[in-house]
Amino acid sequence: MKAIRGAITTENTKEAIFHDTISLIDEIFRINKIKSSDVISIFFTATKDIDAAYPAEALRHNGISNIPMMCFQEMNVKKSLEKCIRVVVFINCEDDKEVKHIYMKNAKLLRLDLLNIKVAIDGPAGAGKSTVAKELAKKLNFTYIDTGAMYRALTYKVAIENINLEDKNKIVELASKIDIDLKNDKVLLDGMDVTSEIRTPSISEKVSYISMIPEVREIMVKLQKRLSDKGSVVMDGRDIATVVMPDAQFKFFLTASPEIRAMRRYNELTSKKIPVKYDDILNDIKKRDKNDTERDVAPLKKADDSIVIDTTNMSIDEVVSKMYNIIANG
Ligand SMILES: Nc1ncnc2c1ncn2[C@@H]1O[C@H](COP(=O)(O)OP(=O)(O)OP(=O)(O)O)[C@@H](O)[C@H]1O
Ligand SMILES: Nc1ccn([C@H]2C[C@H](O)[C@@H](COP(=O)(O)O)O2)c(=O)n1
């Protein structure tokens, strides 16, 4: 047995409820190649603003009379999608049957995560990419992939193995051997949690030298492309819209003045009791901007079709809302 979910938005008239319910069920049957004799039962819910007809009545009117059906009122959660009919269809089938859940009209917003949407975020150091990418991914229920963390994890490994930054062959060899995994906001290096170790000023200082090595980039990009193929993702870095996911449906380029970026990083590190000087951070940011934009392979640059967001005078929430609205309305 399997259960297939679906939803559609409608209007509160009998005609609209009948029409939209039948469209939704027809699409679930068509896409999943099922017949009414495969169906065990169907449960509908409708939001509080739908009371002109029962969705089940639409199916009976359309000739389906032998399937047990029930209609309920959906929970009335604040700010949730209005005028929406949700359904779950229980079917008899083989255990290995792949089912596809169907979301139509504005109900697509309920499950953007099922649509294989790719969101690319690029920008210079400290522009807020990872902070907003993480929030945005949470809001959209997408997977977040922090590609900078992957270069940082390799840099951390280079540092603990005392490998000279000039020894490119050893660094490339290490890059091809290590296992980097991003799980639940944690960065795992060969199974070890290095989430906070990779954020120290000493790693930040070295990482742009490591990420300049073409063979290292080749290895990382291959891994990043593989990760991007697993459903809907928000990925941030420097070359995401241009190299890793040039086919992304949504591309953003976040930026802010170097002084504001340095101040944000200074506040972040001092709040963690890491002793740093504002001027050192500003110099590091300027040096990394130079390295990232002037390197030969996949330099940091805005893709022609990226939307630029200057976050200098915007709060984190404002940036996330702006991006979310662009995606939800796109
Ligand atoms: N719009 C904003 N307003 C205020 N602070 C912000 C804003 N965006 C991000 N920050 C803060 O700025 C700091 C840097 O942000 P974040 O680490 O997300 O930048 P980043 O672009 O991912 O940088 P990097 O490329 O160096 O990893 C964090 O402390 C974050 O909380
Ligand atoms: N796709 C990427 C991601 C990151 N880098 C480089 C640029 C930075 O100097 C470094 C660390 O990134 P951060 O964590 O600060 O975003 O890695 C890159 O070249 N390409």
XYZ file of C-alpha atoms and ligand atoms in Angstrom:
381
model
C 0.000 0.000 0.000
C 1.160 3.586 -0.667
C -0.227 7.047 0.054
C -0.106 9.851 -2.504
C -0.381 13.452 -1.360
C -1.681 16.393 -3.341
C -3.168 19.867 -2.998
C -4.732 22.581 -5.133
C -5.993 26.097 -4.505
C -9.547 26.954 -5.519
C -12.411 29.459 -5.089
C -15.325 29.073 -2.687
C -17.993 28.179 -5.252
C -19.433 24.742 -5.956
C -18.284 24.953 -9.603
C -14.673 25.842 -8.685
C -14.458 23.191 -5.934
C -15.794 20.513 -8.296
C -13.548 21.584 -11.174
C -10.349 21.860 -9.103
C -10.933 18.660 -7.108
C -11.476 16.691 -10.313
C -8.374 18.290 -11.945
C -6.267 17.327 -8.922
C -7.498 13.730 -8.718
C -7.235 13.254 -12.514
C -3.608 14.480 -12.378
C -2.760 12.187 -9.426
C -4.260 9.219 -11.315
C -2.605 10.172 -14.637
C 0.909 10.869 -13.335
C 0.932 7.833 -11.026
C -0.751 5.583 -13.625
C -3.495 4.413 -11.259
C -7.104 3.342 -11.821
C -10.006 3.845 -9.416
C -9.962 0.089 -8.685
C -6.415 0.532 -7.199
C -7.693 3.069 -4.652
C -8.393 2.034 -1.045
C -9.721 5.392 0.191
C -9.352 9.156 -0.241
C -9.193 11.775 2.540
C -9.692 15.452 1.759
C -9.169 18.523 3.887
C -10.212 22.047 2.983
C -9.214 25.311 4.607
C -11.807 27.129 6.747
C -12.685 29.499 3.870
C -14.002 26.615 1.706
C -17.587 25.600 2.553
C -19.567 25.780 -0.717
C -19.245 22.036 -1.447
C -17.560 18.809 -0.338
C -14.587 17.776 -2.535
C -15.791 14.140 -2.228
C -19.099 15.186 -3.780
C -17.176 16.349 -6.874
C -15.786 12.842 -7.394
C -19.151 11.145 -6.832
C -20.655 13.611 -9.326
C -17.876 12.525 -11.724
C -18.809 8.843 -11.490
C -16.565 7.630 -8.638
C -19.004 6.129 -6.160
C -17.274 2.998 -4.851
C -14.229 4.568 -3.086
C -14.642 5.398 0.634
C -13.968 9.134 1.029
C -13.938 11.573 3.939
C -13.723 15.379 4.080
C -12.263 17.293 7.055
C -11.470 20.889 7.888
C -7.725 21.673 7.746
C -6.035 23.174 10.843
C -6.443 26.938 10.799
C -2.784 27.937 11.052
C -2.062 31.706 10.942
C -0.807 33.047 7.581
C -1.167 29.634 5.899
C -2.199 29.233 2.260
C -5.852 30.224 1.739
C -8.616 28.403 -0.173
C -6.734 25.159 -0.414
C -7.962 21.582 -0.838
C -5.512 18.923 0.324
C -5.811 15.222 -0.386
C -4.232 11.912 0.497
C -5.036 8.942 -1.759
C -4.332 5.442 -0.389
C -3.642 2.857 -3.082
C -2.922 -0.844 -3.344
C 0.356 -1.340 -5.198
C 3.711 -3.080 -5.187
C 6.054 -1.961 -2.358
C 8.606 -0.601 -4.846
C 6.168 1.599 -6.802
C 7.523 5.169 -7.013
C 4.737 7.638 -6.313
C 4.655 11.300 -7.269
C 2.875 13.815 -5.051
C 0.953 16.472 -6.986
C 0.703 20.157 -6.046
C -1.242 22.417 -8.409
C -1.846 26.151 -8.830
C -0.719 28.151 -5.764
C -0.529 24.950 -3.691
C 2.866 24.419 -5.397
C 4.119 26.828 -2.718
C 3.394 24.182 -0.078
C 6.020 21.801 -1.391
C 8.608 23.730 -3.415
C 11.070 21.162 -2.084
C 9.549 18.537 -4.406
C 10.177 20.584 -7.542
C 13.979 20.174 -7.835
C 14.503 23.919 -7.572
C 18.087 25.115 -7.498
C 18.986 28.402 -5.803
C 22.538 29.704 -6.343
C 23.995 32.386 -4.066
C 27.379 33.964 -4.770
C 29.148 36.972 -3.371
C 32.258 38.190 -1.573
C 33.406 37.172 1.919
C 31.125 38.349 4.728
C 28.265 39.489 2.475
C 25.913 37.250 4.474
C 25.670 34.357 2.009
C 25.790 31.452 4.457
C 23.554 33.163 7.030
C 20.777 33.947 4.575
C 21.246 30.723 2.583
C 20.713 28.681 5.747
C 17.579 30.652 6.720
C 16.197 30.562 3.206
C 16.749 26.808 2.922
C 14.952 26.304 6.245
C 12.006 28.447 5.127
C 11.735 26.603 1.797
C 12.497 23.168 3.268
C 15.395 22.823 0.774
C 18.803 21.263 1.437
C 21.518 23.829 2.212
C 24.983 23.271 0.746
C 27.804 25.525 2.002
C 30.568 25.116 -0.582
C 32.948 27.480 1.267
C 32.819 25.018 4.167
C 34.164 22.335 1.831
C 37.223 24.431 0.882
C 37.623 25.328 4.550
C 37.508 21.659 5.622
C 40.308 20.845 3.180
C 42.299 23.857 4.431
C 41.868 22.641 8.008
C 43.171 19.205 7.028
C 46.160 20.818 5.259
C 46.860 22.824 8.423
C 46.672 19.898 10.843
C 48.842 17.770 8.572
C 51.394 20.613 8.473
C 51.425 20.668 4.679
C 53.100 23.695 3.135
C 50.642 25.913 1.196
C 53.143 25.878 -1.694
C 53.048 22.072 -1.921
C 50.233 21.856 -4.467
C 50.740 18.162 -5.277
C 50.284 17.127 -1.666
C 47.227 19.369 -1.285
C 45.594 17.926 -4.415
C 46.381 14.390 -3.259
C 44.768 15.172 0.101
C 41.709 16.714 -1.608
C 41.155 13.521 -3.584
C 41.387 11.353 -0.452
C 39.396 13.189 2.234
C 35.718 12.679 2.869
C 33.702 15.872 3.342
C 30.063 15.659 4.355
C 27.546 18.385 5.201
C 24.854 17.111 7.568
C 22.306 19.065 9.653
C 24.383 22.269 9.728
C 27.501 20.268 10.662
C 30.656 19.926 8.594
C 32.174 16.462 8.857
C 35.757 15.840 7.783
C 36.522 12.120 7.580
C 33.627 11.656 10.007
C 34.932 14.254 12.514
C 32.849 17.341 13.347
C 34.987 20.376 12.350
C 32.144 22.937 12.114
C 33.727 25.510 14.413
C 37.409 24.687 13.747
C 37.072 25.704 10.072
C 35.817 29.227 10.944
C 38.901 30.546 12.759
C 40.833 33.562 11.366
C 43.833 31.304 10.743
C 41.799 29.070 8.368
C 40.097 32.102 6.740
C 43.532 33.509 5.980
C 44.719 30.339 4.198
C 41.567 29.141 2.456
C 41.631 31.398 -0.589
C 45.130 30.094 -1.491
C 43.849 26.510 -1.403
C 40.702 27.344 -3.382
C 42.868 28.877 -6.124
C 44.373 25.499 -7.065
C 42.621 24.361 -10.285
C 42.813 20.610 -9.465
C 41.299 21.249 -6.023
C 38.431 23.173 -7.642
C 37.863 20.334 -10.094
C 37.463 17.838 -7.240
C 35.197 20.147 -5.211
C 33.010 21.167 -8.152
C 32.441 17.510 -9.061
C 31.290 16.803 -5.494
C 29.138 19.957 -5.407
C 27.430 19.082 -8.705
C 26.643 15.635 -7.325
C 25.140 17.158 -4.160
C 23.074 19.625 -6.218
C 21.321 16.760 -7.995
C 19.559 15.596 -4.846
C 16.256 17.517 -4.887
C 15.747 21.216 -4.184
C 18.865 22.969 -2.899
C 20.190 26.348 -1.808
C 23.936 26.444 -2.488
C 26.284 29.311 -1.687
C 29.845 30.098 -2.705
C 31.758 32.073 -5.324
C 31.173 30.160 -8.583
C 27.773 28.582 -7.991
C 25.744 30.469 -10.612
C 28.625 30.501 -13.097
C 30.188 27.016 -12.800
C 28.517 24.615 -10.332
C 24.823 25.245 -11.126
C 24.677 27.428 -14.270
C 21.197 25.908 -14.797
C 19.868 27.147 -11.413
C 16.355 28.612 -11.667
C 17.229 31.333 -9.139
C 20.602 33.102 -8.985
C 21.519 35.759 -6.446
C 24.670 37.820 -5.994
C 24.895 39.215 -2.436
C 27.212 42.073 -1.735
C 27.929 44.766 0.895
C 30.675 47.327 1.450
C 34.000 45.843 2.708
C 33.740 47.980 5.880
C 30.285 46.644 6.784
C 31.353 43.075 5.998
C 34.416 43.469 8.221
C 32.298 44.957 11.036
C 29.818 42.054 10.875
C 32.647 39.524 11.026
C 34.332 41.475 13.857
C 31.079 41.442 15.873
C 30.614 37.748 15.198
C 34.137 36.760 16.313
C 34.270 39.038 19.368
C 30.868 37.755 20.502
C 32.483 34.286 20.462
C 35.345 35.733 22.574
C 37.823 35.265 19.716
C 40.358 38.119 20.071
C 40.567 39.987 16.747
C 41.277 43.507 15.477
C 38.826 45.244 13.126
C 41.650 46.460 10.857
C 43.072 42.936 10.490
C 39.658 41.631 9.491
C 39.146 44.440 6.985
C 42.564 43.713 5.442
C 41.820 39.982 5.300
C 38.466 40.646 3.577
C 40.145 42.929 1.016
C 42.889 40.341 0.398
C 40.319 37.537 -0.032
C 38.205 39.705 -2.367
C 41.321 40.254 -4.481
C 42.308 36.560 -4.497
C 38.741 35.395 -5.178
C 38.081 37.830 -8.034
C 41.488 37.726 -9.701
C 42.244 34.003 -9.704
C 42.423 32.325 -13.114
C 39.976 29.474 -12.510
C 36.322 30.221 -11.710
C 36.896 33.683 -10.232
C 34.177 35.324 -8.161
C 31.971 37.194 -10.604
C 28.297 37.922 -11.011
C 26.537 35.691 -13.549
C 24.748 37.722 -16.234
C 21.383 36.456 -15.004
C 22.021 36.825 -11.233
C 19.919 39.219 -9.166
C 22.177 41.574 -7.182
C 21.203 42.278 -3.564
C 23.270 44.888 -1.739
C 22.804 43.946 1.926
C 24.748 46.941 3.334
C 21.595 48.530 4.752
C 19.416 45.441 5.044
C 18.753 43.156 7.985
C 19.140 39.384 7.642
C 15.321 38.994 7.715
C 14.876 41.588 4.979
C 17.349 39.810 2.710
C 15.768 36.387 3.325
C 12.227 37.736 2.711
C 13.285 39.431 -0.498
C 14.803 36.213 -1.839
C 11.896 34.060 -0.622
C 9.338 36.313 -2.339
C 11.265 36.180 -5.609
C 11.323 32.358 -5.450
C 7.713 31.933 -4.290
C 6.411 34.258 -7.007
C 8.704 32.868 -9.698
N 22.137 41.639 6.486
C 22.904 41.449 7.558
N 22.886 42.340 8.555
C 23.673 42.191 9.639
N 24.533 41.159 9.827
C 24.588 40.253 8.867
C 23.791 40.343 7.688
N 24.063 39.285 6.911
C 24.989 38.563 7.571
N 25.304 39.148 8.738
C 26.326 38.690 9.712
O 27.570 38.893 9.036
C 28.468 37.833 9.353
C 28.968 37.219 8.055
O 27.902 36.540 7.438
P 28.115 35.177 6.688
O 29.090 34.313 7.412
O 26.781 34.641 6.370
O 28.803 35.722 5.356
P 29.330 34.911 4.116
O 28.999 35.720 2.917
O 28.842 33.519 4.131
O 30.884 34.976 4.389
P 32.036 33.989 3.961
O 32.031 33.935 2.486
O 33.276 34.626 4.482
O 31.753 32.671 4.617
C 27.704 36.879 10.267
O 28.035 37.188 11.585
C 26.242 37.217 10.014
O 25.436 36.981 11.148
N 32.315 27.942 -4.318
C 33.347 28.486 -3.599
C 33.244 28.670 -2.237
C 34.307 29.209 -1.565
N 35.406 29.527 -2.236
C 36.571 30.065 -1.528
C 36.478 31.529 -1.290
C 36.863 31.736 0.134
O 38.101 32.395 0.167
C 36.936 30.343 0.719
C 35.995 30.089 1.880
O 34.707 30.470 1.536
P 33.698 31.096 2.628
O 33.443 30.053 3.649
O 34.400 32.265 3.225
O 32.480 31.446 1.837
O 36.692 29.412 -0.304
C 35.497 29.362 -3.570
O 36.522 29.681 -4.185
N 34.457 28.825 -4.243
